[in-house]
mmCIF file of C-alpha atoms in Angstrom:
data_model
loop_
_atom_site.group_PDB
_atom_site.id
_atom_site.type_symbol
_atom_site.label_atom_id
_atom_site.label_comp_id
_atom_site.label_asym_id
_atom_site.label_seq_id
_atom_site.Cartn_x
_atom_site.Cartn_y
_atom_site.Cartn_z
ATOM 1 C CA UNK X 1 0.000 0.000 0.000
ATOM 2 C CA UNK X 2 1.228 3.475 -0.801
ATOM 3 C CA UNK X 3 2.691 5.129 2.322
ATOM 4 C CA UNK X 4 0.740 8.349 1.653
ATOM 5 C CA UNK X 5 -2.544 6.441 1.628
ATOM 6 C CA UNK X 6 -1.422 4.546 4.694
ATOM 7 C CA UNK X 7 -0.746 7.867 6.475
ATOM 8 C CA UNK X 8 -4.295 9.043 5.725
ATOM 9 C CA UNK X 9 -5.796 5.838 7.063
ATOM 10 C CA UNK X 10 -3.654 6.111 10.201
ATOM 11 C CA UNK X 11 -4.949 9.649 10.878
ATOM 12 C CA UNK X 12 -8.548 8.452 10.517
ATOM 13 C CA UNK X 13 -8.126 5.366 12.672
ATOM 14 C CA UNK X 14 -6.386 7.356 15.399
ATOM 15 C CA UNK X 15 -8.890 10.227 15.200
ATOM 16 C CA UNK X 16 -8.653 11.225 18.869
ATOM 17 C CA UNK X 17 -4.865 11.476 18.703
ATOM 18 C CA UNK X 18 -5.124 13.371 15.421
ATOM 19 C CA UNK X 19 -7.459 15.943 16.963
ATOM 20 C CA UNK X 20 -5.178 16.350 19.973
ATOM 21 C CA UNK X 21 -2.157 16.783 17.717
ATOM 22 C CA UNK X 22 -4.080 19.285 15.591
ATOM 23 C CA UNK X 23 -4.995 21.294 18.686
ATOM 24 C CA UNK X 24 -1.361 21.400 19.871
ATOM 25 C CA UNK X 25 -0.098 22.346 16.409
ATOM 26 C CA UNK X 26 -2.796 25.022 16.021
ATOM 27 C CA UNK X 27 -1.724 26.654 19.294
ATOM 28 C CA UNK X 28 1.908 26.658 18.160
ATOM 29 C CA UNK X 29 0.985 28.157 14.781
ATOM 30 C CA UNK X 30 -1.247 30.793 16.405
ATOM 31 C CA UNK X 31 1.594 31.863 18.691
ATOM 32 C CA UNK X 32 3.980 31.983 15.729
ATOM 33 C CA UNK X 33 1.521 34.040 13.710
ATOM 34 C CA UNK X 34 0.988 36.401 16.644
ATOM 35 C CA UNK X 35 4.728 36.968 16.854
ATOM 36 C CA UNK X 36 4.999 37.662 13.116
ATOM 37 C CA UNK X 37 2.000 40.026 13.162
ATOM 38 C CA UNK X 38 3.374 41.919 16.150
ATOM 39 C CA UNK X 39 6.789 42.185 14.515
ATOM 40 C CA UNK X 40 5.407 43.495 11.211
ATOM 41 C CA UNK X 41 3.077 45.947 12.973
ATOM 42 C CA UNK X 42 5.999 47.239 15.042
ATOM 43 C CA UNK X 43 8.026 47.682 11.847
ATOM 44 C CA UNK X 44 5.204 49.678 10.236
ATOM 45 C CA UNK X 45 4.778 51.835 13.321
ATOM 46 C CA UNK X 46 8.528 52.413 13.519
ATOM 47 C CA UNK X 47 8.656 53.488 9.852
ATOM 48 C CA UNK X 48 5.712 55.855 10.363
ATOM 49 C CA UNK X 49 7.317 57.303 13.485
ATOM 50 C CA UNK X 50 10.589 57.839 11.656
ATOM 51 C CA UNK X 51 8.732 59.831 8.994
ATOM 52 C CA UNK X 52 6.508 61.816 11.358
ATOM 53 C CA UNK X 53 8.747 62.187 14.417
ATOM 54 C CA UNK X 54 12.241 61.445 13.246
ATOM 55 C CA UNK X 55 15.376 63.161 14.534
ATOM 56 C CA UNK X 56 15.992 66.878 14.057
ATOM 57 C CA UNK X 57 19.543 67.897 13.197
ATOM 58 C CA UNK X 58 20.249 71.640 13.483
ATOM 59 C CA UNK X 59 23.224 72.960 11.511
ATOM 60 C CA UNK X 60 24.651 76.438 12.153
ATOM 61 C CA UNK X 61 27.467 78.053 10.246
ATOM 62 C CA UNK X 62 28.813 81.592 10.850
ATOM 63 C CA UNK X 63 29.748 82.158 7.221
ATOM 64 C CA UNK X 64 29.109 80.780 3.787
ATOM 65 C CA UNK X 65 25.872 78.917 4.529
ATOM 66 C CA UNK X 66 23.664 79.988 1.642
ATOM 67 C CA UNK X 67 20.088 78.919 0.846
ATOM 68 C CA UNK X 68 21.448 77.075 -2.194
ATOM 69 C CA UNK X 69 23.789 74.989 -0.030
ATOM 70 C CA UNK X 70 20.964 74.378 2.430
ATOM 71 C CA UNK X 71 18.806 73.057 -0.431
ATOM 72 C CA UNK X 72 21.599 70.783 -1.664
ATOM 73 C CA UNK X 73 22.012 69.364 1.823
ATOM 74 C CA UNK X 74 18.237 68.948 2.039
ATOM 75 C CA UNK X 75 18.358 66.750 -1.067
ATOM 76 C CA UNK X 76 20.320 64.082 0.834
ATOM 77 C CA UNK X 77 18.590 60.690 0.826
ATOM 78 C CA UNK X 78 18.385 60.544 4.640
ATOM 79 C CA UNK X 79 16.486 63.853 4.865
ATOM 80 C CA UNK X 80 12.672 63.727 5.047
ATOM 81 C CA UNK X 81 12.015 67.435 5.650
ATOM 82 C CA UNK X 82 14.199 70.487 6.131
ATOM 83 C CA UNK X 83 13.917 74.163 6.963
ATOM 84 C CA UNK X 84 16.669 76.737 6.388
ATOM 85 C CA UNK X 85 16.032 80.006 8.213
ATOM 86 C CA UNK X 86 17.203 83.524 7.451
ATOM 87 C CA UNK X 87 16.519 86.758 9.314
ATOM 88 C CA UNK X 88 16.334 90.310 8.019
ATOM 89 C CA UNK X 89 15.152 93.648 9.397
ATOM 90 C CA UNK X 90 12.440 95.299 7.298
ATOM 91 C CA UNK X 91 11.718 98.741 8.703
ATOM 92 C CA UNK X 92 9.905 98.072 12.043
ATOM 93 C CA UNK X 93 9.572 94.319 11.385
ATOM 94 C CA UNK X 94 11.747 91.270 11.793
ATOM 95 C CA UNK X 95 11.211 89.059 8.768
ATOM 96 C CA UNK X 96 12.105 85.382 8.958
ATOM 97 C CA UNK X 97 12.698 83.586 5.701
ATOM 98 C CA UNK X 98 11.646 79.950 6.069
ATOM 99 C CA UNK X 99 10.781 76.924 3.987
ATOM 100 C CA UNK X 100 8.970 74.618 6.451
ATOM 101 C CA UNK X 101 8.348 76.439 9.766
ATOM 102 C CA UNK X 102 6.778 73.320 11.275
ATOM 103 C CA UNK X 103 10.366 72.223 12.037
ATOM 104 C CA UNK X 104 11.051 75.297 14.176
ATOM 105 C CA UNK X 105 11.003 74.429 17.881
ATOM 106 C CA UNK X 106 8.219 76.878 18.889
ATOM 107 C CA UNK X 107 5.936 75.488 16.162
ATOM 108 C CA UNK X 108 6.898 71.816 16.534
ATOM 109 C CA UNK X 109 6.366 71.896 20.309
ATOM 110 C CA UNK X 110 3.084 73.770 19.933
ATOM 111 C CA UNK X 111 3.899 76.865 21.998
ATOM 112 C CA UNK X 112 3.582 78.980 18.845
ATOM 113 C CA UNK X 113 0.705 78.026 16.584
ATOM 114 C CA UNK X 114 -1.116 79.227 13.503
ATOM 115 C CA UNK X 115 -4.565 80.461 14.551
ATOM 116 C CA UNK X 116 -5.897 81.573 11.169
ATOM 117 C CA UNK X 117 -5.107 80.530 7.619
ATOM 118 C CA UNK X 118 -2.017 78.419 7.109
ATOM 119 C CA UNK X 119 1.728 78.379 7.587
ATOM 120 C CA UNK X 120 4.424 78.921 4.984
ATOM 121 C CA UNK X 121 4.839 75.788 2.841
ATOM 122 C CA UNK X 122 7.710 74.496 0.666
ATOM 123 C CA UNK X 123 5.367 75.047 -2.279
ATOM 124 C CA UNK X 124 5.411 78.796 -1.534
ATOM 125 C CA UNK X 125 8.931 79.141 -2.937
ATOM 126 C CA UNK X 126 8.785 81.988 -5.464
ATOM 127 C CA UNK X 127 5.570 83.463 -3.997
ATOM 128 C CA UNK X 128 5.466 86.660 -1.971
ATOM 129 C CA UNK X 129 3.272 85.495 0.907
ATOM 130 C CA UNK X 130 3.507 86.018 4.659
ATOM 131 C CA UNK X 131 2.281 84.767 8.026
ATOM 132 C CA UNK X 132 2.031 87.590 10.597
ATOM 133 C CA UNK X 133 1.809 87.619 14.380
ATOM 134 C CA UNK X 134 -1.638 88.097 15.876
ATOM 135 C CA UNK X 135 -0.804 91.404 17.602
ATOM 136 C CA UNK X 136 0.443 92.914 14.357
ATOM 137 C CA UNK X 137 -2.692 91.756 12.558
ATOM 138 C CA UNK X 138 -5.039 93.173 15.226
ATOM 139 C CA UNK X 139 -3.278 96.524 15.529
ATOM 140 C CA UNK X 140 -3.187 97.086 11.764
ATOM 141 C CA UNK X 141 -6.568 95.452 10.980
ATOM 142 C CA UNK X 142 -4.945 92.835 8.770
ATOM 143 C CA UNK X 143 -6.827 89.733 7.590
ATOM 144 C CA UNK X 144 -6.173 86.730 5.381
ATOM 145 C CA UNK X 145 -5.770 87.881 1.788
ATOM 146 C CA UNK X 146 -4.686 91.456 2.662
ATOM 147 C CA UNK X 147 -1.515 92.942 1.214
ATOM 148 C CA UNK X 148 1.255 93.960 3.606
ATOM 149 C CA UNK X 149 3.835 96.399 2.250
ATOM 150 C CA UNK X 150 7.251 95.386 3.589
ATOM 151 C CA UNK X 151 10.189 97.772 3.137
ATOM 152 C CA UNK X 152 13.890 96.990 3.370
ATOM 153 C CA UNK X 153 15.918 98.548 6.192
ATOM 154 C CA UNK X 154 17.477 101.151 3.854
ATOM 155 C CA UNK X 155 14.068 102.050 2.434
ATOM 156 C CA UNK X 156 15.098 101.276 -1.152
ATOM 157 C CA UNK X 157 13.057 98.117 -1.704
ATOM 158 C CA UNK X 158 9.377 97.541 -1.100
ATOM 159 C CA UNK X 159 7.945 94.068 -1.416
ATOM 160 C CA UNK X 160 4.151 93.616 -1.179
ATOM 161 C CA UNK X 161 3.278 90.280 0.417
ATOM 162 C CA UNK X 162 -0.093 88.568 0.646
ATOM 163 C CA UNK X 163 -1.083 87.419 4.129
ATOM 164 C CA UNK X 164 -1.953 83.715 4.137
ATOM 165 C CA UNK X 165 -1.907 83.074 7.884
ATOM 166 C CA UNK X 166 -1.847 84.528 11.379
ATOM 167 C CA UNK X 167 0.138 82.939 14.220
ATOM 168 C CA UNK X 168 0.174 83.478 17.967
ATOM 169 C CA UNK X 169 3.432 83.821 19.889
ATOM 170 C CA UNK X 170 2.953 83.361 23.660
ATOM 171 C CA UNK X 171 5.910 85.649 24.465
ATOM 172 C CA UNK X 172 4.668 88.803 26.251
ATOM 173 C CA UNK X 173 5.660 92.299 25.199
ATOM 174 C CA UNK X 174 8.742 93.468 27.106
ATOM 175 C CA UNK X 175 8.206 95.846 30.035
ATOM 176 C CA UNK X 176 11.185 98.045 29.095
ATOM 177 C CA UNK X 177 11.378 100.210 25.950
ATOM 178 C CA UNK X 178 12.407 97.990 23.038
ATOM 179 C CA UNK X 179 13.149 98.603 19.371
ATOM 180 C CA UNK X 180 10.030 97.832 17.288
ATOM 181 C CA UNK X 181 11.787 95.096 15.316
ATOM 182 C CA UNK X 182 12.561 93.244 18.580
ATOM 183 C CA UNK X 183 8.940 93.093 19.715
ATOM 184 C CA UNK X 184 7.537 89.536 19.444
ATOM 185 C CA UNK X 185 4.383 90.920 17.833
ATOM 186 C CA UNK X 186 6.359 92.385 14.917
ATOM 187 C CA UNK X 187 7.588 89.011 13.604
ATOM 188 C CA UNK X 188 6.664 88.005 10.060
ATOM 189 C CA UNK X 189 7.401 84.692 8.316
ATOM 190 C CA UNK X 190 7.914 84.673 4.542
ATOM 191 C CA UNK X 191 9.509 82.317 1.997
ATOM 192 C CA UNK X 192 13.293 82.487 1.693
ATOM 193 C CA UNK X 193 13.234 84.244 -1.680
ATOM 194 C CA UNK X 194 10.994 87.009 -0.316
ATOM 195 C CA UNK X 195 13.333 87.592 2.627
ATOM 196 C CA UNK X 196 16.275 87.887 0.243
ATOM 197 C CA UNK X 197 14.469 90.631 -1.669
ATOM 198 C CA UNK X 198 14.322 92.677 1.516
ATOM 199 C CA UNK X 199 17.981 92.269 2.384
ATOM 200 C CA UNK X 200 20.520 94.970 1.591
ATOM 201 C CA UNK X 201 23.388 92.440 1.617
ATOM 202 C CA UNK X 202 23.733 88.764 0.622
ATOM 203 C CA UNK X 203 21.558 86.941 3.114
ATOM 204 C CA UNK X 204 23.104 83.840 4.725
ATOM 205 C CA UNK X 205 21.243 81.020 6.413
ATOM 206 C CA UNK X 206 21.440 81.495 10.187
ATOM 207 C CA UNK X 207 20.538 77.863 10.847
ATOM 208 C CA UNK X 208 18.868 74.937 9.121
ATOM 209 C CA UNK X 209 16.912 72.062 10.651
ATOM 210 C CA UNK X 210 16.966 68.693 8.885
ATOM 211 C CA UNK X 211 14.632 65.869 9.880
ATOM 212 C CA UNK X 212 16.104 62.409 9.395
ATOM 213 C CA UNK X 213 14.709 58.983 10.211
ATOM 214 C CA UNK X 214 16.998 57.760 12.987
ATOM 215 C CA UNK X 215 19.965 58.937 15.109
ATOM 216 C CA UNK X 216 22.423 56.677 13.290
ATOM 217 C CA UNK X 217 21.732 58.620 10.070
ATOM 218 C CA UNK X 218 23.145 61.815 11.580
ATOM 219 C CA UNK X 219 26.676 60.712 10.654
ATOM 220 C CA UNK X 220 25.680 60.504 6.973
ATOM 221 C CA UNK X 221 24.212 64.007 7.087
ATOM 222 C CA UNK X 222 27.305 65.289 8.880
ATOM 223 C CA UNK X 223 29.569 63.815 6.198
ATOM 224 C CA UNK X 224 27.481 65.452 3.480
ATOM 225 C CA UNK X 225 27.712 68.802 5.324
ATOM 226 C CA UNK X 226 31.494 68.386 5.512
ATOM 227 C CA UNK X 227 31.648 68.095 1.729
ATOM 228 C CA UNK X 228 29.369 71.064 1.083
ATOM 229 C CA UNK X 229 30.321 73.500 3.853
ATOM 230 C CA UNK X 230 33.819 72.408 4.738
ATOM 231 C CA UNK X 231 34.869 70.370 7.757
ATOM 232 C CA UNK X 232 34.918 72.357 10.988
ATOM 233 C CA UNK X 233 33.013 75.338 9.549
ATOM 234 C CA UNK X 234 29.688 74.505 11.187
ATOM 235 C CA UNK X 235 28.163 73.150 14.383
ATOM 236 C CA UNK X 236 25.673 70.299 14.631
ATOM 237 C CA UNK X 237 23.025 69.718 17.277
ATOM 238 C CA UNK X 238 21.022 66.492 17.269
ATOM 239 C CA UNK X 239 17.617 66.457 18.974
ATOM 240 C CA UNK X 240 16.461 62.851 19.257
ATOM 241 C CA UNK X 241 14.437 63.028 22.481
ATOM 242 C CA UNK X 242 11.083 62.494 20.755
ATOM 243 C CA UNK X 243 12.605 59.609 18.801
ATOM 244 C CA UNK X 244 13.895 57.934 21.953
ATOM 245 C CA UNK X 245 10.594 58.426 23.750
ATOM 246 C CA UNK X 246 8.362 57.004 21.019
ATOM 247 C CA UNK X 247 10.423 54.912 18.585
ATOM 248 C CA UNK X 248 12.749 52.970 20.866
ATOM 249 C CA UNK X 249 9.870 51.254 22.768
ATOM 250 C CA UNK X 250 8.408 50.134 19.441
ATOM 251 C CA UNK X 251 11.792 48.731 18.408
ATOM 252 C CA UNK X 252 12.004 46.769 21.651
ATOM 253 C CA UNK X 253 8.540 45.278 21.015
ATOM 254 C CA UNK X 254 9.593 44.236 17.506
ATOM 255 C CA UNK X 255 12.817 42.640 18.775
ATOM 256 C CA UNK X 256 10.911 40.813 21.511
ATOM 257 C CA UNK X 257 8.369 39.530 18.980
ATOM 258 C CA UNK X 258 11.156 38.193 16.750
ATOM 259 C CA UNK X 259 12.743 36.442 19.736
ATOM 260 C CA UNK X 260 9.397 34.933 20.751
ATOM 261 C CA UNK X 261 8.919 33.511 17.252
ATOM 262 C CA UNK X 262 12.158 31.557 17.401
ATOM 263 C CA UNK X 263 11.593 30.406 20.982
ATOM 264 C CA UNK X 264 8.148 29.108 20.030
ATOM 265 C CA UNK X 265 9.526 27.423 16.903
ATOM 266 C CA UNK X 266 12.209 25.577 18.884
ATOM 267 C CA UNK X 267 9.838 24.695 21.711
ATOM 268 C CA UNK X 268 7.173 23.542 19.241
ATOM 269 C CA UNK X 269 9.658 21.304 17.441
ATOM 270 C CA UNK X 270 10.744 19.767 20.746
ATOM 271 C CA UNK X 271 7.178 19.164 21.941
ATOM 272 C CA UNK X 272 6.005 17.663 18.669
ATOM 273 C CA UNK X 273 9.210 15.658 18.338
ATOM 274 C CA UNK X 274 8.563 14.115 21.752
ATOM 275 C CA UNK X 275 4.996 13.258 20.741
ATOM 276 C CA UNK X 276 6.166 11.615 17.503
ATOM 277 C CA UNK X 277 8.837 9.678 19.398
ATOM 278 C CA UNK X 278 6.190 8.300 21.760
ATOM 279 C CA UNK X 279 3.976 7.400 18.812
ATOM 280 C CA UNK X 280 6.833 5.549 17.129
ATOM 281 C CA UNK X 281 7.411 3.512 20.270
ATOM 282 C CA UNK X 282 3.718 2.665 20.506
ATOM 283 C CA UNK X 283 3.655 1.622 16.855
ATOM 284 C CA UNK X 284 6.684 -0.689 16.931
ATOM 285 C CA UNK X 285 4.534 -3.717 16.111
ATOM 286 C CA UNK X 286 3.071 -1.976 13.071
ATOM 287 C CA UNK X 287 6.520 -0.932 11.954
ATOM 288 C CA UNK X 288 7.876 -4.466 12.458
ATOM 289 C CA UNK X 289 5.114 -5.985 10.328
ATOM 290 C CA UNK X 290 5.683 -3.450 7.555
ATOM 291 C CA UNK X 291 9.439 -4.025 7.608
ATOM 292 C CA UNK X 292 8.937 -7.797 7.498
ATOM 293 C CA UNK X 293 6.747 -7.307 4.421
ATOM 294 C CA UNK X 294 9.630 -5.571 2.697
ATOM 295 C CA UNK X 295 8.599 -1.925 3.225
ATOM 296 C CA UNK X 296 11.555 0.427 2.957
ATOM 297 C CA UNK X 297 12.557 2.324 6.071
ATOM 298 C CA UNK X 298 12.532 5.726 4.366
ATOM 299 C CA UNK X 299 8.890 5.148 3.439
ATOM 300 C CA UNK X 300 8.062 4.559 7.093
ATOM 301 C CA UNK X 301 9.690 7.876 7.953
ATOM 302 C CA UNK X 302 7.882 9.450 4.997
ATOM 303 C CA UNK X 303 4.559 8.178 6.373
ATOM 304 C CA UNK X 304 5.142 10.041 9.639
ATOM 305 C CA UNK X 305 6.176 13.168 7.755
ATOM 306 C CA UNK X 306 2.976 13.034 5.693
ATOM 307 C CA UNK X 307 0.868 12.523 8.818
ATOM 308 C CA UNK X 308 2.444 15.517 10.544
ATOM 309 C CA UNK X 309 2.199 17.679 7.411
ATOM 310 C CA UNK X 310 -1.461 16.774 7.005
ATOM 311 C CA UNK X 311 -2.027 18.081 10.531
ATOM 312 C CA UNK X 312 0.156 21.190 10.036
ATOM 313 C CA UNK X 313 -1.798 22.657 7.119
ATOM 314 C CA UNK X 314 -5.219 22.866 8.840
ATOM 315 C CA UNK X 315 -3.399 24.083 11.967
ATOM 316 C CA UNK X 316 -2.098 27.046 9.942
ATOM 317 C CA UNK X 317 -5.632 27.749 8.706
ATOM 318 C CA UNK X 318 -6.955 27.733 12.279
ATOM 319 C CA UNK X 319 -4.125 30.052 13.310
ATOM 320 C CA UNK X 320 -5.053 32.501 10.541
ATOM 321 C CA UNK X 321 -8.639 32.598 11.794
ATOM 322 C CA UNK X 322 -7.401 33.176 15.350
ATOM 323 C CA UNK X 323 -5.052 35.926 14.123
ATOM 324 C CA UNK X 324 -7.880 37.758 12.360
ATOM 325 C CA UNK X 325 -9.901 37.720 15.581
ATOM 326 C CA UNK X 326 -7.025 38.624 17.897
ATOM 327 C CA UNK X 327 -5.546 41.356 15.666
ATOM 328 C CA UNK X 328 -7.180 44.332 17.474
ATOM 329 C CA UNK X 329 -5.999 43.008 20.841
ATOM 330 C CA UNK X 330 -2.420 42.702 19.544
ATOM 331 C CA UNK X 331 -2.534 46.327 18.363
ATOM 332 C CA UNK X 332 -2.890 47.475 21.963
ATOM 333 C CA UNK X 333 0.393 45.766 22.831
ATOM 334 C CA UNK X 334 2.295 48.337 20.776
ATOM 335 C CA UNK X 335 3.401 51.517 22.574
ATOM 336 C CA UNK X 336 3.122 54.938 21.013
ATOM 337 C CA UNK X 337 0.426 57.561 20.420
ATOM 338 C CA UNK X 338 -0.875 56.210 17.136
ATOM 339 C CA UNK X 339 -3.067 53.129 16.761
ATOM 340 C CA UNK X 340 -1.408 50.662 14.412
ATOM 341 C CA UNK X 341 -3.606 48.165 12.595
ATOM 342 C CA UNK X 342 -2.547 44.551 13.078
ATOM 343 C CA UNK X 343 -3.741 42.543 10.111
ATOM 344 C CA UNK X 344 -3.050 39.069 8.788
ATOM 345 C CA UNK X 345 -0.910 39.504 5.691
ATOM 346 C CA UNK X 346 -0.006 36.869 3.075
ATOM 347 C CA UNK X 347 3.687 37.245 3.936
ATOM 348 C CA UNK X 348 3.052 36.399 7.588
ATOM 349 C CA UNK X 349 0.886 33.409 6.623
ATOM 350 C CA UNK X 350 3.630 32.152 4.297
ATOM 351 C CA UNK X 351 6.211 32.526 7.075
ATOM 352 C CA UNK X 352 4.051 30.592 9.528
ATOM 353 C CA UNK X 353 3.346 27.889 6.942
ATOM 354 C CA UNK X 354 7.051 27.584 6.179
ATOM 355 C CA UNK X 355 7.945 27.301 9.857
ATOM 356 C CA UNK X 356 5.112 24.837 10.448
ATOM 357 C CA UNK X 357 6.362 22.585 7.656
ATOM 358 C CA UNK X 358 9.893 22.922 8.985
ATOM 359 C CA UNK X 359 8.730 21.946 12.464
ATOM 360 C CA UNK X 360 6.834 19.004 10.950
ATOM 361 C CA UNK X 361 9.969 17.825 9.172
ATOM 362 C CA UNK X 362 12.286 18.227 12.162
ATOM 363 C CA UNK X 363 9.850 16.727 14.663
ATOM 364 C CA UNK X 364 9.393 13.595 12.533
ATOM 365 C CA UNK X 365 12.751 13.042 10.819
ATOM 366 C CA UNK X 366 14.859 13.390 13.977
ATOM 367 C CA UNK X 367 12.815 10.863 16.028
ATOM 368 C CA UNK X 368 12.439 8.791 12.859
ATOM 369 C CA UNK X 369 16.182 8.156 12.780
ATOM 370 C CA UNK X 370 15.448 5.426 15.281
ATOM 371 C CA UNK X 371 13.434 3.635 12.612
ATOM 372 C CA UNK X 372 16.606 3.189 10.579
ATOM 373 C CA UNK X 373 18.052 1.043 13.369
ATOM 374 C CA UNK X 374 14.999 -1.213 13.626
ATOM 375 C CA UNK X 375 15.091 -4.865 12.520
ATOM 376 C CA UNK X 376 11.792 -6.681 11.957
ATOM 377 C CA UNK X 377 12.916 -9.943 13.670
ATOM 378 C CA UNK X 378 13.894 -8.186 16.909
ATOM 379 C CA UNK X 379 10.695 -6.094 16.915
ATOM 380 C CA UNK X 380 8.410 -9.065 16.380
ATOM 381 C CA UNK X 381 10.319 -11.121 18.955
ATOM 382 C CA UNK X 382 9.926 -8.366 21.557
ATOM 383 C CA UNK X 383 6.185 -8.100 20.951
ATOM 384 C CA UNK X 384 5.486 -11.836 21.209
#
């Protein structure tokens, strides 16, 4: 009789043992799938956090840091967002040339916020638009869409800018007499090109903030800055506190999930291997009869492999059903402010199926080595 057919008959005849083995294998596969799902969800959350939170690298250079060099450094592959900043006096105002003010500390921490309209955007390059402080807007009756006439410090250049937003700075007005341009209410944010129009001299970049994905990428950005600005001509400050607070815990969860997967795989192989070993001992008479009839030993091992594989496949299916139900509960195991969806993906199912088949092979072939040492005469003699 074909050993594959014989394996099917054995599973049917020993139905209670087959069900018990299926239940054990299904638990192992469910735990494996849970580990894979948790690992992949942690990887997705880490990637999202690297894009949204990231690490801010602030570069300052006393001389020679132009907007063009800042843009070239911003084109580095490790940079997700960047904001070079310039500052110029325009009559009674202090005008800040920016590209992405959301990277400025007061805006990123939320102490300074846009209350009307919108902030300056990278897409505003080449447009004469402005975001003004709330006190300046109230005192001069300025609203979104109004034109503000800005004049250079020497009075030679006038640049009309369209107001697209109003922001609120929590800094109070100073108690002592202060120059108008130093009042917090007289701050205006414009695109870099607009600020350069108001400058009477070539306008350098005072500082630039670059958002990268992880702290270990700061060295790449630093090397790029060395090539563009010259080694030793700038200072670098890395702010990775938000990254450490929110990304590192997610990384630890992902590493723990990967470790759990391998622990479960090894433990599952040991448990199932012990069960198969016990079954082989119980079936010595059957094996002796088959060997005496001329059945090859490798076919006897193959029969056990087929039996275990036939149990493994439905166990994977049951694990997938359990994973779909338990997905929302696994999502709560991930730290961080955002809710990450844990879903059963084909890749995870394929990984579990591959491990399940590997466990089936190891747990049957290793105990099955004992079959190679069996001799039908000694088996039948022992059973008489």
